[in-house]
Amino acid sequence: MNNKATLNINNKVHDLDLITGSENEVALDISKLRLDANLITIDAGFKNTGSCQSAITFLDGEKGILRYRGYSIEELANKADFLEVAYLLIFGELPTKQQLEKLSDDIKERSIIDEDLRIILNSYPKSAHPMGILSSLTSGLVAFDPSAVDIDDDEDMYDAILNLLAKIPVLVAWVYRRRKGLPLEYGDTSLGYVENIAKMMFQRPNKEYIQNQTVVSALNKLLILHADHEQNCSTSTVRIVGSSYAGLFASVSAGISALWGRLHGGANQAVIEMLEAINEDGGDTKKYMSKAKDKSDPFRLMGFGHRVYKNFDPRAKIIKVAADEVLKNLGIDDPILDIAKGLEKEALEDQYFVDRKLYPNVDFYSGIIYKALDIPAEMFTVMFALGRLPGWVAHWREMRLRKEPIGRPRQVYIGENLRSFSDINSR
Ligand code: ACO
């Protein structure tokens, strides 16, 4: 295939390079266009703009394909352990047994949090949204470990990454426990990463904690499914913040804030609130389908549609099956699962949704599982953040190692032309 394209503007021809990815997707390199033709491109919401070249995750939204470092999401979700997937995403290959053991030991070693951070956590109102607390505590971690990462030093980079993988689950558990009025505790270093998360979150102070393998396996799956999704809003945020050489913790803190919004990670909370509202309103799914299609009504069917998937989100397929399993194993009969299935069926047959290629996304069923695990709705997006952590870290590391330039888009100015300043008394 020709690796050049030509652009004819006012009869002047400009050569543009074509870049071909390893899955044969082709991109037009416009980076020199302004220099050559005094032109920029505009693409609000980056609907058709690549921001980088990345070797971490491959996604084909038309075919519903998602792969981490070449491994299919279906295989990873069914066979892998979350920590293995974290290693794969961050360092590029599946770990050997020894590498995984070392990773696990090194994480345990770093899981202690300065007691002063507990004081900061306890100063937040109990009603504060957990995503805001998590973002601020993640940034706060820098104050307790201010040394910047020397990216040319492998050990330094490894240390910063592991500190984050070790401390964020503790913070997540603490945020959850404080909300529930439970004492803040550490987990158990004899346990695996996900089992320890379950124990840190769910253990009672007056009762031995017995691991429920259904819960552990559902958490493991959810974390893997959320672990990366190439240049989504929060990951792009992490990369762009990191591109200014802001540290890893500060960049991830910004990613957590980006994830909070209901059009992104906040959708899982919005989905469960929507399903509960429909249930309380008598379960009339048709009424809400009409609202979603009514352009004068701001209501959208939360958990439906995706910027990139124009086919089934492969993660949603896996989660739907997992939700069924978890509810069955825990003996929960939740009417909102039926409402979710009803909405999905109607939407898949509805011309509005068919025309716009709107399918259930990863968050349509994840909240049902979190709810079954007794996690409050405000914590759903925090659980998503816990899963997305290795993805953010992997992208931050890749961006720094590739020595990408600072992220700084251009704009087309549409404001006032030059005018004179008028004195305040004459305005
Ligand atoms: N309900 C009803 N209509 C929808 C929905 C929805 N959930 N999603 C998109 N549409 C419609 C839009 O109104 C628009 O219609 P139009 O062409 O007649 O104007 C068309 O579909 C295209 O929608 P856009 O908003 O342009 O698509 P975009 O790619 O910008 O947005 C998004 C994608 C934000 C995910 C959108 O589908 C949405 O708001 N979904 C609900 C929120 C959600 O579930 N977010 C989670 C995404 S997954 C994740 O981040 C982990």
CSV table of C-alpha atoms and ligand atoms in Angstrom, one decimal:
chain,number,residue,atom,x,y,z
A,1,MET,CA,0.0,0.0,0.0
A,2,ASN,CA,1.2,3.5,-0.8
A,3,ASN,CA,2.5,5.2,2.3
A,4,LYS,CA,1.7,8.7,1.1
A,5,ALA,CA,-1.5,10.6,0.6
A,6,THR,CA,-1.9,14.0,-1.2
A,7,LEU,CA,-4.0,16.8,-0.1
A,8,ASN,CA,-5.0,19.5,-2.7
A,9,ILE,CA,-5.8,22.8,-1.2
A,10,ASN,CA,-6.4,25.7,-3.6
A,11,ASN,CA,-4.5,23.8,-6.3
A,12,LYS,CA,-1.4,23.4,-4.0
A,13,VAL,CA,-0.6,19.8,-3.4
A,14,HIS,CA,0.7,18.6,0.0
A,15,ASP,CA,2.2,15.2,0.7
A,16,LEU,CA,1.0,13.5,3.9
A,17,ASP,CA,2.5,10.4,5.4
A,18,LEU,CA,0.3,7.4,6.1
A,19,ILE,CA,1.0,5.4,9.2
A,20,THR,CA,-0.2,1.8,9.3
A,21,GLY,CA,-0.8,0.0,12.6
A,22,SER,CA,-0.1,-3.7,13.3
A,23,GLU,CA,-3.8,-4.5,12.7
A,24,ASN,CA,-3.7,-2.6,9.4
A,25,GLU,CA,-5.6,0.5,10.5
A,26,VAL,CA,-4.3,3.5,8.6
A,27,ALA,CA,-3.8,7.0,9.9
A,28,LEU,CA,-3.0,10.3,8.1
A,29,ASP,CA,-0.1,12.0,9.7
A,30,ILE,CA,-1.1,15.7,9.7
A,31,SER,CA,1.6,16.8,12.2
A,32,LYS,CA,3.5,18.9,9.6
A,33,LEU,CA,0.4,20.3,7.9
A,34,ARG,CA,0.5,23.6,9.8
A,35,LEU,CA,4.1,24.1,8.9
A,36,ASP,CA,3.5,23.2,5.2
A,37,ALA,CA,0.1,24.7,4.6
A,38,ASN,CA,-0.7,26.9,7.6
A,39,LEU,CA,-3.7,24.6,8.3
A,40,ILE,CA,-4.8,22.8,11.4
A,41,THR,CA,-7.5,20.1,11.6
A,42,ILE,CA,-10.5,20.4,13.8
A,43,ASP,CA,-12.3,17.4,15.4
A,44,ALA,CA,-14.4,18.2,18.5
A,45,GLY,CA,-14.4,15.3,21.0
A,46,PHE,CA,-11.5,13.7,19.0
A,47,LYS,CA,-14.0,11.6,17.2
A,48,ASN,CA,-11.6,10.9,14.4
A,49,THR,CA,-8.3,11.9,15.8
A,50,GLY,CA,-5.5,9.6,17.0
A,51,SER,CA,-3.4,11.1,19.8
A,52,CYS,CA,-0.6,8.6,19.9
A,53,GLN,CA,0.8,5.3,18.7
A,54,SER,CA,0.3,2.7,21.4
A,55,ALA,CA,1.2,-1.0,21.7
A,56,ILE,CA,-1.1,-1.7,24.7
A,57,THR,CA,-4.7,-2.4,23.7
A,58,PHE,CA,-6.3,-3.1,20.3
A,59,LEU,CA,-10.0,-2.4,19.9
A,60,ASP,CA,-12.1,-2.8,16.8
A,61,GLY,CA,-15.5,-1.2,17.5
A,62,GLU,CA,-17.1,-2.4,14.3
A,63,LYS,CA,-16.3,-6.1,15.0
A,64,GLY,CA,-16.6,-5.9,18.8
A,65,ILE,CA,-13.0,-6.9,19.4
A,66,LEU,CA,-10.9,-6.0,22.5
A,67,ARG,CA,-7.4,-7.3,23.1
A,68,TYR,CA,-4.8,-6.5,25.7
A,69,ARG,CA,-1.2,-6.8,24.3
A,70,GLY,CA,-2.7,-9.2,21.7
A,71,TYR,CA,-4.7,-11.5,24.1
A,72,SER,CA,-8.4,-11.5,23.7
A,73,ILE,CA,-10.5,-10.1,26.5
A,74,GLU,CA,-12.6,-13.2,26.5
A,75,GLU,CA,-9.6,-15.4,27.2
A,76,LEU,CA,-8.1,-13.1,29.8
A,77,ALA,CA,-11.5,-12.7,31.6
A,78,ASN,CA,-12.0,-16.4,31.9
A,79,LYS,CA,-8.4,-17.6,32.5
A,80,ALA,CA,-6.3,-14.9,34.0
A,81,ASP,CA,-5.8,-13.4,37.4
A,82,PHE,CA,-6.1,-9.6,37.6
A,83,LEU,CA,-2.5,-9.1,38.8
A,84,GLU,CA,-1.2,-11.1,35.8
A,85,VAL,CA,-3.3,-8.8,33.5
A,86,ALA,CA,-1.9,-5.7,35.3
A,87,TYR,CA,1.7,-7.0,34.7
A,88,LEU,CA,0.8,-7.8,31.1
A,89,LEU,CA,-0.6,-4.3,30.5
A,90,ILE,CA,2.2,-2.4,32.2
A,91,PHE,CA,5.2,-4.4,31.2
A,92,GLY,CA,4.1,-5.9,27.9
A,93,GLU,CA,4.2,-9.7,28.5
A,94,LEU,CA,2.5,-12.2,30.8
A,95,PRO,CA,4.6,-12.7,33.9
A,96,THR,CA,6.5,-15.9,34.6
A,97,LYS,CA,5.6,-17.6,37.9
A,98,GLN,CA,8.7,-16.0,39.5
A,99,GLN,CA,7.9,-12.5,38.1
A,100,LEU,CA,4.3,-12.8,39.4
A,101,GLU,CA,5.4,-13.9,42.8
A,102,LYS,CA,7.9,-11.0,43.0
A,103,LEU,CA,5.2,-8.5,41.9
A,104,SER,CA,2.8,-9.8,44.5
A,105,ASP,CA,5.5,-9.7,47.3
A,106,ASP,CA,6.7,-6.2,46.2
A,107,ILE,CA,3.1,-4.9,46.3
A,108,LYS,CA,2.5,-6.4,49.8
A,109,GLU,CA,5.7,-4.7,50.9
A,110,ARG,CA,4.4,-1.3,49.8
A,111,SER,CA,0.8,-1.5,51.0
A,112,ILE,CA,1.2,0.5,54.2
A,113,ILE,CA,-0.2,4.0,54.1
A,114,ASP,CA,1.0,6.9,56.3
A,115,GLU,CA,-1.3,7.2,59.2
A,116,ASP,CA,-1.6,10.9,58.5
A,117,LEU,CA,-3.5,10.1,55.3
A,118,ARG,CA,-6.1,8.4,57.5
A,119,ILE,CA,-6.6,11.7,59.3
A,120,ILE,CA,-7.1,13.4,56.0
A,121,LEU,CA,-9.7,10.8,55.0
A,122,ASN,CA,-11.5,11.2,58.3
A,123,SER,CA,-11.8,14.9,57.7
A,124,TYR,CA,-14.0,14.5,54.7
A,125,PRO,CA,-17.8,14.7,55.3
A,126,LYS,CA,-19.2,11.1,55.2
A,127,SER,CA,-21.5,12.3,52.5
A,128,ALA,CA,-18.6,13.3,50.1
A,129,HIS,CA,-18.6,11.4,46.8
A,130,PRO,CA,-16.0,8.6,47.0
A,131,MET,CA,-14.6,9.5,43.6
A,132,GLY,CA,-13.7,13.0,44.8
A,133,ILE,CA,-12.1,11.6,47.9
A,134,LEU,CA,-10.1,8.9,46.0
A,135,SER,CA,-8.8,11.5,43.5
A,136,SER,CA,-7.7,13.8,46.2
A,137,LEU,CA,-6.1,11.1,48.3
A,138,THR,CA,-4.3,9.7,45.3
A,139,SER,CA,-2.8,13.2,44.7
A,140,GLY,CA,-2.2,13.4,48.5
A,141,LEU,CA,0.0,10.3,48.3
A,142,VAL,CA,2.6,12.5,46.6
A,143,ALA,CA,3.0,14.6,49.7
A,144,PHE,CA,4.1,11.5,51.6
A,145,ASP,CA,6.5,10.4,48.8
A,146,PRO,CA,7.5,13.5,47.0
A,147,SER,CA,10.5,12.2,45.1
A,148,ALA,CA,9.9,12.5,41.3
A,149,VAL,CA,10.3,9.4,39.2
A,150,ASP,CA,13.4,9.3,37.2
A,151,ILE,CA,12.1,7.6,34.0
A,152,ASP,CA,15.6,6.6,32.9
A,153,ASP,CA,15.9,4.6,36.1
A,154,ASP,CA,14.0,1.3,35.8
A,155,GLU,CA,14.0,0.7,39.6
A,156,ASP,CA,12.5,4.2,40.2
A,157,MET,CA,9.8,3.6,37.7
A,158,TYR,CA,9.0,0.2,39.1
A,159,ASP,CA,8.9,1.5,42.6
A,160,ALA,CA,6.4,4.3,41.7
A,161,ILE,CA,4.2,1.9,39.8
A,162,LEU,CA,4.1,-0.6,42.5
A,163,ASN,CA,3.4,2.0,45.2
A,164,LEU,CA,0.3,2.9,43.3
A,165,LEU,CA,-0.8,-0.7,42.7
A,166,ALA,CA,-0.3,-1.4,46.4
A,167,LYS,CA,-1.8,1.7,48.0
A,168,ILE,CA,-4.9,2.4,45.9
A,169,PRO,CA,-6.7,-0.8,46.9
A,170,VAL,CA,-6.2,0.1,50.5
A,171,LEU,CA,-7.5,3.6,49.9
A,172,VAL,CA,-10.5,2.2,48.0
A,173,ALA,CA,-11.3,-0.1,50.9
A,174,TRP,CA,-10.9,2.7,53.4
A,175,VAL,CA,-13.2,5.0,51.5
A,176,TYR,CA,-15.8,2.2,51.3
A,177,ARG,CA,-15.5,1.3,55.0
A,178,ARG,CA,-15.7,4.9,56.2
A,179,ARG,CA,-18.9,5.3,54.3
A,180,LYS,CA,-20.2,2.2,56.0
A,181,GLY,CA,-19.0,3.4,59.4
A,182,LEU,CA,-16.6,0.4,59.7
A,183,PRO,CA,-13.0,0.7,61.2
A,184,LEU,CA,-10.3,1.2,58.6
A,185,GLU,CA,-8.1,-1.8,58.5
A,186,TYR,CA,-5.4,-3.4,56.4
A,187,GLY,CA,-5.9,-6.7,54.7
A,188,ASP,CA,-3.9,-9.8,54.9
A,189,THR,CA,-0.6,-10.2,53.2
A,190,SER,CA,-1.1,-14.0,52.9
A,191,LEU,CA,-3.9,-13.4,50.4
A,192,GLY,CA,-3.8,-12.8,46.7
A,193,TYR,CA,-4.4,-9.3,45.3
A,194,VAL,CA,-8.2,-9.6,44.6
A,195,GLU,CA,-8.9,-11.8,47.7
A,196,ASN,CA,-7.2,-9.2,49.8
A,197,ILE,CA,-9.3,-6.4,48.2
A,198,ALA,CA,-12.5,-8.4,49.1
A,199,LYS,CA,-11.3,-8.9,52.7
A,200,MET,CA,-10.2,-5.3,53.1
A,201,MET,CA,-13.6,-4.1,52.0
A,202,PHE,CA,-16.0,-6.7,53.5
A,203,GLN,CA,-14.4,-7.9,56.7
A,204,ARG,CA,-16.4,-7.2,59.9
A,205,PRO,CA,-14.4,-6.2,63.1
A,206,ASN,CA,-16.2,-8.9,65.2
A,207,LYS,CA,-16.3,-11.8,62.8
A,208,GLU,CA,-13.8,-14.0,60.9
A,209,TYR,CA,-13.9,-13.2,57.2
A,210,ILE,CA,-14.6,-16.2,55.1
A,211,GLN,CA,-13.7,-15.8,51.4
A,212,ASN,CA,-16.6,-16.3,49.0
A,213,GLN,CA,-15.1,-17.6,45.7
A,214,THR,CA,-18.1,-16.3,43.8
A,215,VAL,CA,-17.4,-12.8,45.0
A,216,VAL,CA,-13.7,-13.1,44.4
A,217,SER,CA,-14.1,-14.5,40.9
A,218,ALA,CA,-16.7,-11.8,40.0
A,219,LEU,CA,-14.4,-9.1,41.3
A,220,ASN,CA,-11.5,-10.6,39.4
A,221,LYS,CA,-13.5,-10.6,36.2
A,222,LEU,CA,-14.8,-7.1,36.6
A,223,LEU,CA,-11.4,-5.7,37.3
A,224,ILE,CA,-9.9,-7.4,34.3
A,225,LEU,CA,-12.7,-6.2,32.0
A,226,HIS,CA,-12.1,-2.6,33.2
A,227,ALA,CA,-8.3,-2.8,33.1
A,228,ASP,CA,-7.8,-0.9,29.9
A,229,HIS,CA,-9.6,0.5,26.9
A,230,GLU,CA,-7.0,2.4,24.9
A,231,GLN,CA,-7.5,6.2,24.5
A,232,ASN,CA,-10.7,6.7,26.5
A,233,CYS,CA,-11.4,10.0,28.3
A,234,SER,CA,-9.7,9.1,31.6
A,235,THR,CA,-6.7,7.4,29.9
A,236,SER,CA,-6.2,10.3,27.5
A,237,THR,CA,-6.3,12.6,30.6
A,238,VAL,CA,-3.6,10.6,32.3
A,239,ARG,CA,-1.4,10.7,29.2
A,240,ILE,CA,-2.0,14.4,28.7
A,241,VAL,CA,-1.4,15.4,32.3
A,242,GLY,CA,1.7,13.1,32.4
A,243,SER,CA,3.0,14.7,29.2
A,244,SER,CA,3.7,17.9,31.2
A,245,TYR,CA,6.0,15.7,33.3
A,246,ALA,CA,3.5,15.8,36.2
A,247,GLY,CA,4.2,12.7,38.3
A,248,LEU,CA,2.4,9.3,38.1
A,249,PHE,CA,0.2,9.9,41.2
A,250,ALA,CA,-0.9,13.3,40.0
A,251,SER,CA,-1.6,12.0,36.5
A,252,VAL,CA,-3.7,9.1,37.9
A,253,SER,CA,-5.5,11.4,40.2
A,254,ALA,CA,-6.6,13.5,37.2
A,255,GLY,CA,-7.6,10.2,35.5
A,256,ILE,CA,-9.9,9.4,38.4
A,257,SER,CA,-11.6,12.8,38.1
A,258,ALA,CA,-12.1,12.2,34.4
A,259,LEU,CA,-13.6,8.8,35.1
A,260,TRP,CA,-16.1,10.2,37.6
A,261,GLY,CA,-18.4,11.8,34.9
A,262,ARG,CA,-21.6,10.0,34.1
A,263,LEU,CA,-20.8,9.8,30.3
A,264,HIS,CA,-17.7,7.8,31.2
A,265,GLY,CA,-17.1,5.7,34.4
A,266,GLY,CA,-19.9,7.4,36.3
A,267,ALA,CA,-22.3,5.6,34.0
A,268,ASN,CA,-22.3,2.5,36.2
A,269,GLN,CA,-23.8,4.4,39.1
A,270,ALA,CA,-26.2,6.2,36.7
A,271,VAL,CA,-27.4,2.8,35.3
A,272,ILE,CA,-28.3,1.4,38.6
A,273,GLU,CA,-30.0,4.6,39.6
A,274,MET,CA,-31.9,4.6,36.3
A,275,LEU,CA,-33.0,0.9,36.7
A,276,GLU,CA,-34.1,1.5,40.3
A,277,ALA,CA,-36.1,4.6,39.2
A,278,ILE,CA,-37.8,2.5,36.5
A,279,ASN,CA,-38.6,-0.2,39.0
A,280,GLU,CA,-40.0,2.3,41.5
A,281,ASP,CA,-42.1,3.8,38.7
A,282,GLY,CA,-43.8,0.5,38.1
A,283,GLY,CA,-41.2,-1.1,35.7
A,284,ASP,CA,-42.6,0.4,32.6
A,285,THR,CA,-39.6,0.1,30.3
A,286,LYS,CA,-41.5,1.3,27.2
A,287,LYS,CA,-42.0,4.7,28.9
A,288,TYR,CA,-38.2,5.1,29.4
A,289,MET,CA,-37.4,3.9,25.9
A,290,SER,CA,-39.6,6.7,24.6
A,291,LYS,CA,-38.0,9.2,26.9
A,292,ALA,CA,-34.5,8.1,25.6
A,293,LYS,CA,-35.6,8.7,22.0
A,294,ASP,CA,-37.3,12.0,22.7
A,295,LYS,CA,-34.8,14.8,21.7
A,296,SER,CA,-36.6,17.3,23.9
A,297,ASP,CA,-36.0,15.1,26.9
A,298,PRO,CA,-32.4,15.1,28.3
A,299,PHE,CA,-32.9,11.5,29.5
A,300,ARG,CA,-30.5,8.9,27.9
A,301,LEU,CA,-30.6,5.2,28.3
A,302,MET,CA,-27.5,5.0,30.6
A,303,GLY,CA,-25.2,2.0,29.9
A,304,PHE,CA,-26.1,2.2,26.1
A,305,GLY,CA,-24.0,3.5,23.3
A,306,HIS,CA,-20.3,3.9,23.0
A,307,ARG,CA,-18.0,6.3,21.2
A,308,VAL,CA,-16.0,3.4,19.6
A,309,TYR,CA,-18.2,0.3,19.7
A,310,LYS,CA,-20.8,0.3,16.9
A,311,ASN,CA,-21.5,-3.4,17.7
A,312,PHE,CA,-21.8,-5.3,21.0
A,313,ASP,CA,-19.3,-4.2,23.6
A,314,PRO,CA,-17.5,-7.6,24.2
A,315,ARG,CA,-17.1,-6.7,27.9
A,316,ALA,CA,-20.9,-6.3,28.2
A,317,LYS,CA,-21.5,-9.9,26.9
A,318,ILE,CA,-19.1,-11.3,29.5
A,319,ILE,CA,-20.6,-9.2,32.3
A,320,LYS,CA,-24.1,-10.2,31.5
A,321,VAL,CA,-23.3,-13.8,32.0
A,322,ALA,CA,-21.3,-13.0,35.2
A,323,ALA,CA,-24.3,-11.0,36.6
A,324,ASP,CA,-26.5,-14.0,36.1
A,325,GLU,CA,-24.0,-16.3,37.8
A,326,VAL,CA,-23.4,-14.0,40.7
A,327,LEU,CA,-27.1,-13.5,41.5
A,328,LYS,CA,-27.7,-17.2,41.2
A,329,ASN,CA,-24.8,-18.2,43.4
A,330,LEU,CA,-25.6,-15.6,46.1
A,331,GLY,CA,-29.3,-16.5,45.9
A,332,ILE,CA,-30.4,-13.0,45.0
A,333,ASP,CA,-33.6,-12.3,43.1
A,334,ASP,CA,-33.2,-8.8,41.9
A,335,PRO,CA,-36.1,-7.3,39.8
A,336,ILE,CA,-33.7,-4.8,38.3
A,337,LEU,CA,-31.9,-7.6,36.4
A,338,ASP,CA,-35.2,-8.4,34.7
A,339,ILE,CA,-35.7,-4.7,33.9
A,340,ALA,CA,-32.2,-4.5,32.5
A,341,LYS,CA,-32.8,-7.5,30.3
A,342,GLY,CA,-36.1,-6.1,29.2
A,343,LEU,CA,-34.6,-2.8,28.2
A,344,GLU,CA,-31.8,-4.5,26.4
A,345,LYS,CA,-34.2,-6.6,24.4
A,346,GLU,CA,-36.4,-3.7,23.4
A,347,ALA,CA,-33.4,-1.5,22.5
A,348,LEU,CA,-31.9,-4.1,20.3
A,349,GLU,CA,-35.2,-4.3,18.3
A,350,ASP,CA,-35.9,-0.6,18.3
A,351,GLN,CA,-35.2,1.3,15.0
A,352,TYR,CA,-33.8,4.4,16.9
A,353,PHE,CA,-31.2,2.3,18.7
A,354,VAL,CA,-30.5,0.0,15.6
A,355,ASP,CA,-29.9,3.1,13.3
A,356,ARG,CA,-27.5,4.7,15.8
A,357,LYS,CA,-25.8,1.3,16.5
A,358,LEU,CA,-26.4,1.7,20.3
A,359,TYR,CA,-25.7,-1.5,22.2
A,360,PRO,CA,-25.2,-2.1,25.9
A,361,ASN,CA,-21.8,-1.1,27.1
A,362,VAL,CA,-19.6,-2.5,29.9
A,363,ASP,CA,-21.5,-0.5,32.5
A,364,PHE,CA,-25.0,-1.7,31.7
A,365,TYR,CA,-24.6,-4.9,33.8
A,366,SER,CA,-21.6,-4.2,36.1
A,367,GLY,CA,-23.7,-2.2,38.6
A,368,ILE,CA,-26.0,-5.2,39.1
A,369,ILE,CA,-23.0,-7.3,40.2
A,370,TYR,CA,-21.7,-4.6,42.5
A,371,LYS,CA,-25.1,-4.2,44.0
A,372,ALA,CA,-25.3,-7.9,44.6
A,373,LEU,CA,-21.9,-7.7,46.4
A,374,ASP,CA,-23.5,-5.0,48.7
A,375,ILE,CA,-21.3,-2.2,47.3
A,376,PRO,CA,-23.2,1.1,47.5
A,377,ALA,CA,-23.9,2.8,44.1
A,378,GLU,CA,-21.6,5.8,44.9
A,379,MET,CA,-18.7,3.2,45.1
A,380,PHE,CA,-19.3,1.7,41.6
A,381,THR,CA,-17.1,4.1,39.8
A,382,VAL,CA,-14.4,3.7,42.4
A,383,MET,CA,-14.4,-0.1,41.7
A,384,PHE,CA,-14.0,0.8,38.0
A,385,ALA,CA,-11.1,3.1,38.9
A,386,LEU,CA,-9.5,0.2,40.8
A,387,GLY,CA,-9.7,-2.0,37.6
A,388,ARG,CA,-8.5,0.8,35.3
A,389,LEU,CA,-5.5,1.5,37.4
A,390,PRO,CA,-3.1,-0.8,35.5
A,391,GLY,CA,-4.3,0.7,32.2
A,392,TRP,CA,-3.6,4.2,33.3
A,393,VAL,CA,-0.2,3.2,34.7
A,394,ALA,CA,0.7,1.3,31.4
A,395,HIS,CA,-0.3,4.3,29.3
A,396,TRP,CA,1.6,6.8,31.5
A,397,ARG,CA,4.7,4.6,31.3
A,398,GLU,CA,4.4,4.1,27.6
A,399,MET,CA,3.9,7.9,27.0
A,400,ARG,CA,7.0,8.7,29.1
A,401,LEU,CA,9.2,6.0,27.6
A,402,ARG,CA,8.3,7.0,24.1
A,403,LYS,CA,9.2,10.6,25.1
A,404,GLU,CA,6.0,11.9,23.7
A,405,PRO,CA,5.7,15.7,23.4
A,406,ILE,CA,3.5,17.7,25.8
A,407,GLY,CA,-0.2,17.4,24.8
A,408,ARG,CA,-1.4,20.7,23.6
A,409,PRO,CA,-4.2,20.9,21.0
A,410,ARG,CA,-4.9,23.9,18.8
A,411,GLN,CA,-8.2,25.6,18.3
A,412,VAL,CA,-10.1,27.7,15.8
A,413,TYR,CA,-10.7,31.1,17.5
A,414,ILE,CA,-14.3,32.3,17.1
A,415,GLY,CA,-14.3,35.2,19.6
A,416,GLU,CA,-14.2,39.0,19.2
A,417,ASN,CA,-11.7,40.8,17.0
A,418,LEU,CA,-9.4,43.4,18.5
A,419,ARG,CA,-11.3,46.1,20.4
A,420,SER,CA,-10.4,48.9,22.8
A,421,PHE,CA,-10.6,48.7,26.5
A,422,SER,CA,-13.3,50.9,27.9
A,423,ASP,CA,-13.2,52.5,31.3
A,424,ILE,CA,-15.5,50.9,34.0
A,425,ASN,CA,-17.6,54.1,34.3
A,426,SER,CA,-18.3,54.2,30.6
A,427,ARG,CA,-19.5,50.5,30.2
B,1,ACO,N1,-29.7,6.9,24.8
B,1,ACO,C1,-30.3,7.5,23.8
B,1,ACO,N2,-29.7,8.1,22.7
B,1,ACO,C2,-28.4,8.0,22.6
B,1,ACO,C3,-27.6,7.3,23.6
B,1,ACO,C4,-28.3,6.8,24.8
B,1,ACO,N3,-27.6,6.2,25.7
B,1,ACO,N4,-26.3,7.4,23.3
B,1,ACO,C5,-26.3,8.0,22.1
B,1,ACO,N5,-27.5,8.4,21.7
B,1,ACO,C6,-27.9,9.0,20.4
B,1,ACO,C7,-27.6,10.5,20.5
B,1,ACO,O1,-28.6,11.3,21.0
B,1,ACO,C8,-27.2,10.8,19.0
B,1,ACO,O2,-28.5,10.8,18.3
B,1,ACO,P1,-28.6,11.8,17.0
B,1,ACO,O3,-27.6,11.3,16.0
B,1,ACO,O4,-30.0,11.7,16.6
B,1,ACO,O5,-28.3,13.2,17.5
B,1,ACO,C9,-26.5,9.5,18.6
B,1,ACO,O6,-27.0,8.5,19.4
B,1,ACO,C10,-25.0,9.6,18.7
B,1,ACO,O7,-24.7,9.9,20.1
B,1,ACO,P2,-23.4,10.8,20.5
B,1,ACO,O8,-23.7,11.4,21.8
B,1,ACO,O9,-23.1,11.7,19.4
B,1,ACO,O10,-22.3,9.7,20.6
B,1,ACO,P3,-20.9,9.9,21.3
B,1,ACO,O11,-20.0,8.9,20.7
B,1,ACO,O12,-20.5,11.3,21.4
B,1,ACO,O13,-21.3,9.4,22.8
B,1,ACO,C11,-21.7,8.1,24.8
B,1,ACO,C12,-21.0,8.2,23.3
B,1,ACO,C13,-21.2,9.3,25.6
B,1,ACO,C14,-21.2,6.8,25.4
B,1,ACO,C15,-23.2,8.1,24.6
B,1,ACO,O14,-23.6,6.9,23.9
B,1,ACO,C16,-24.0,8.1,25.9
B,1,ACO,O15,-24.2,9.2,26.5
B,1,ACO,N6,-24.3,6.9,26.5
B,1,ACO,C17,-24.9,6.9,27.8
B,1,ACO,C18,-23.8,7.1,28.9
B,1,ACO,C19,-23.0,5.8,29.0
B,1,ACO,O16,-23.5,4.7,29.1
B,1,ACO,N7,-21.7,6.0,29.1
B,1,ACO,C20,-20.7,4.9,29.4
B,1,ACO,C21,-19.8,4.7,28.1
B,1,ACO,S1,-18.8,3.3,28.4
B,1,ACO,C22,-17.6,3.9,29.4
B,1,ACO,O17,-17.2,5.1,29.4
B,1,ACO,C23,-16.9,3.0,30.3
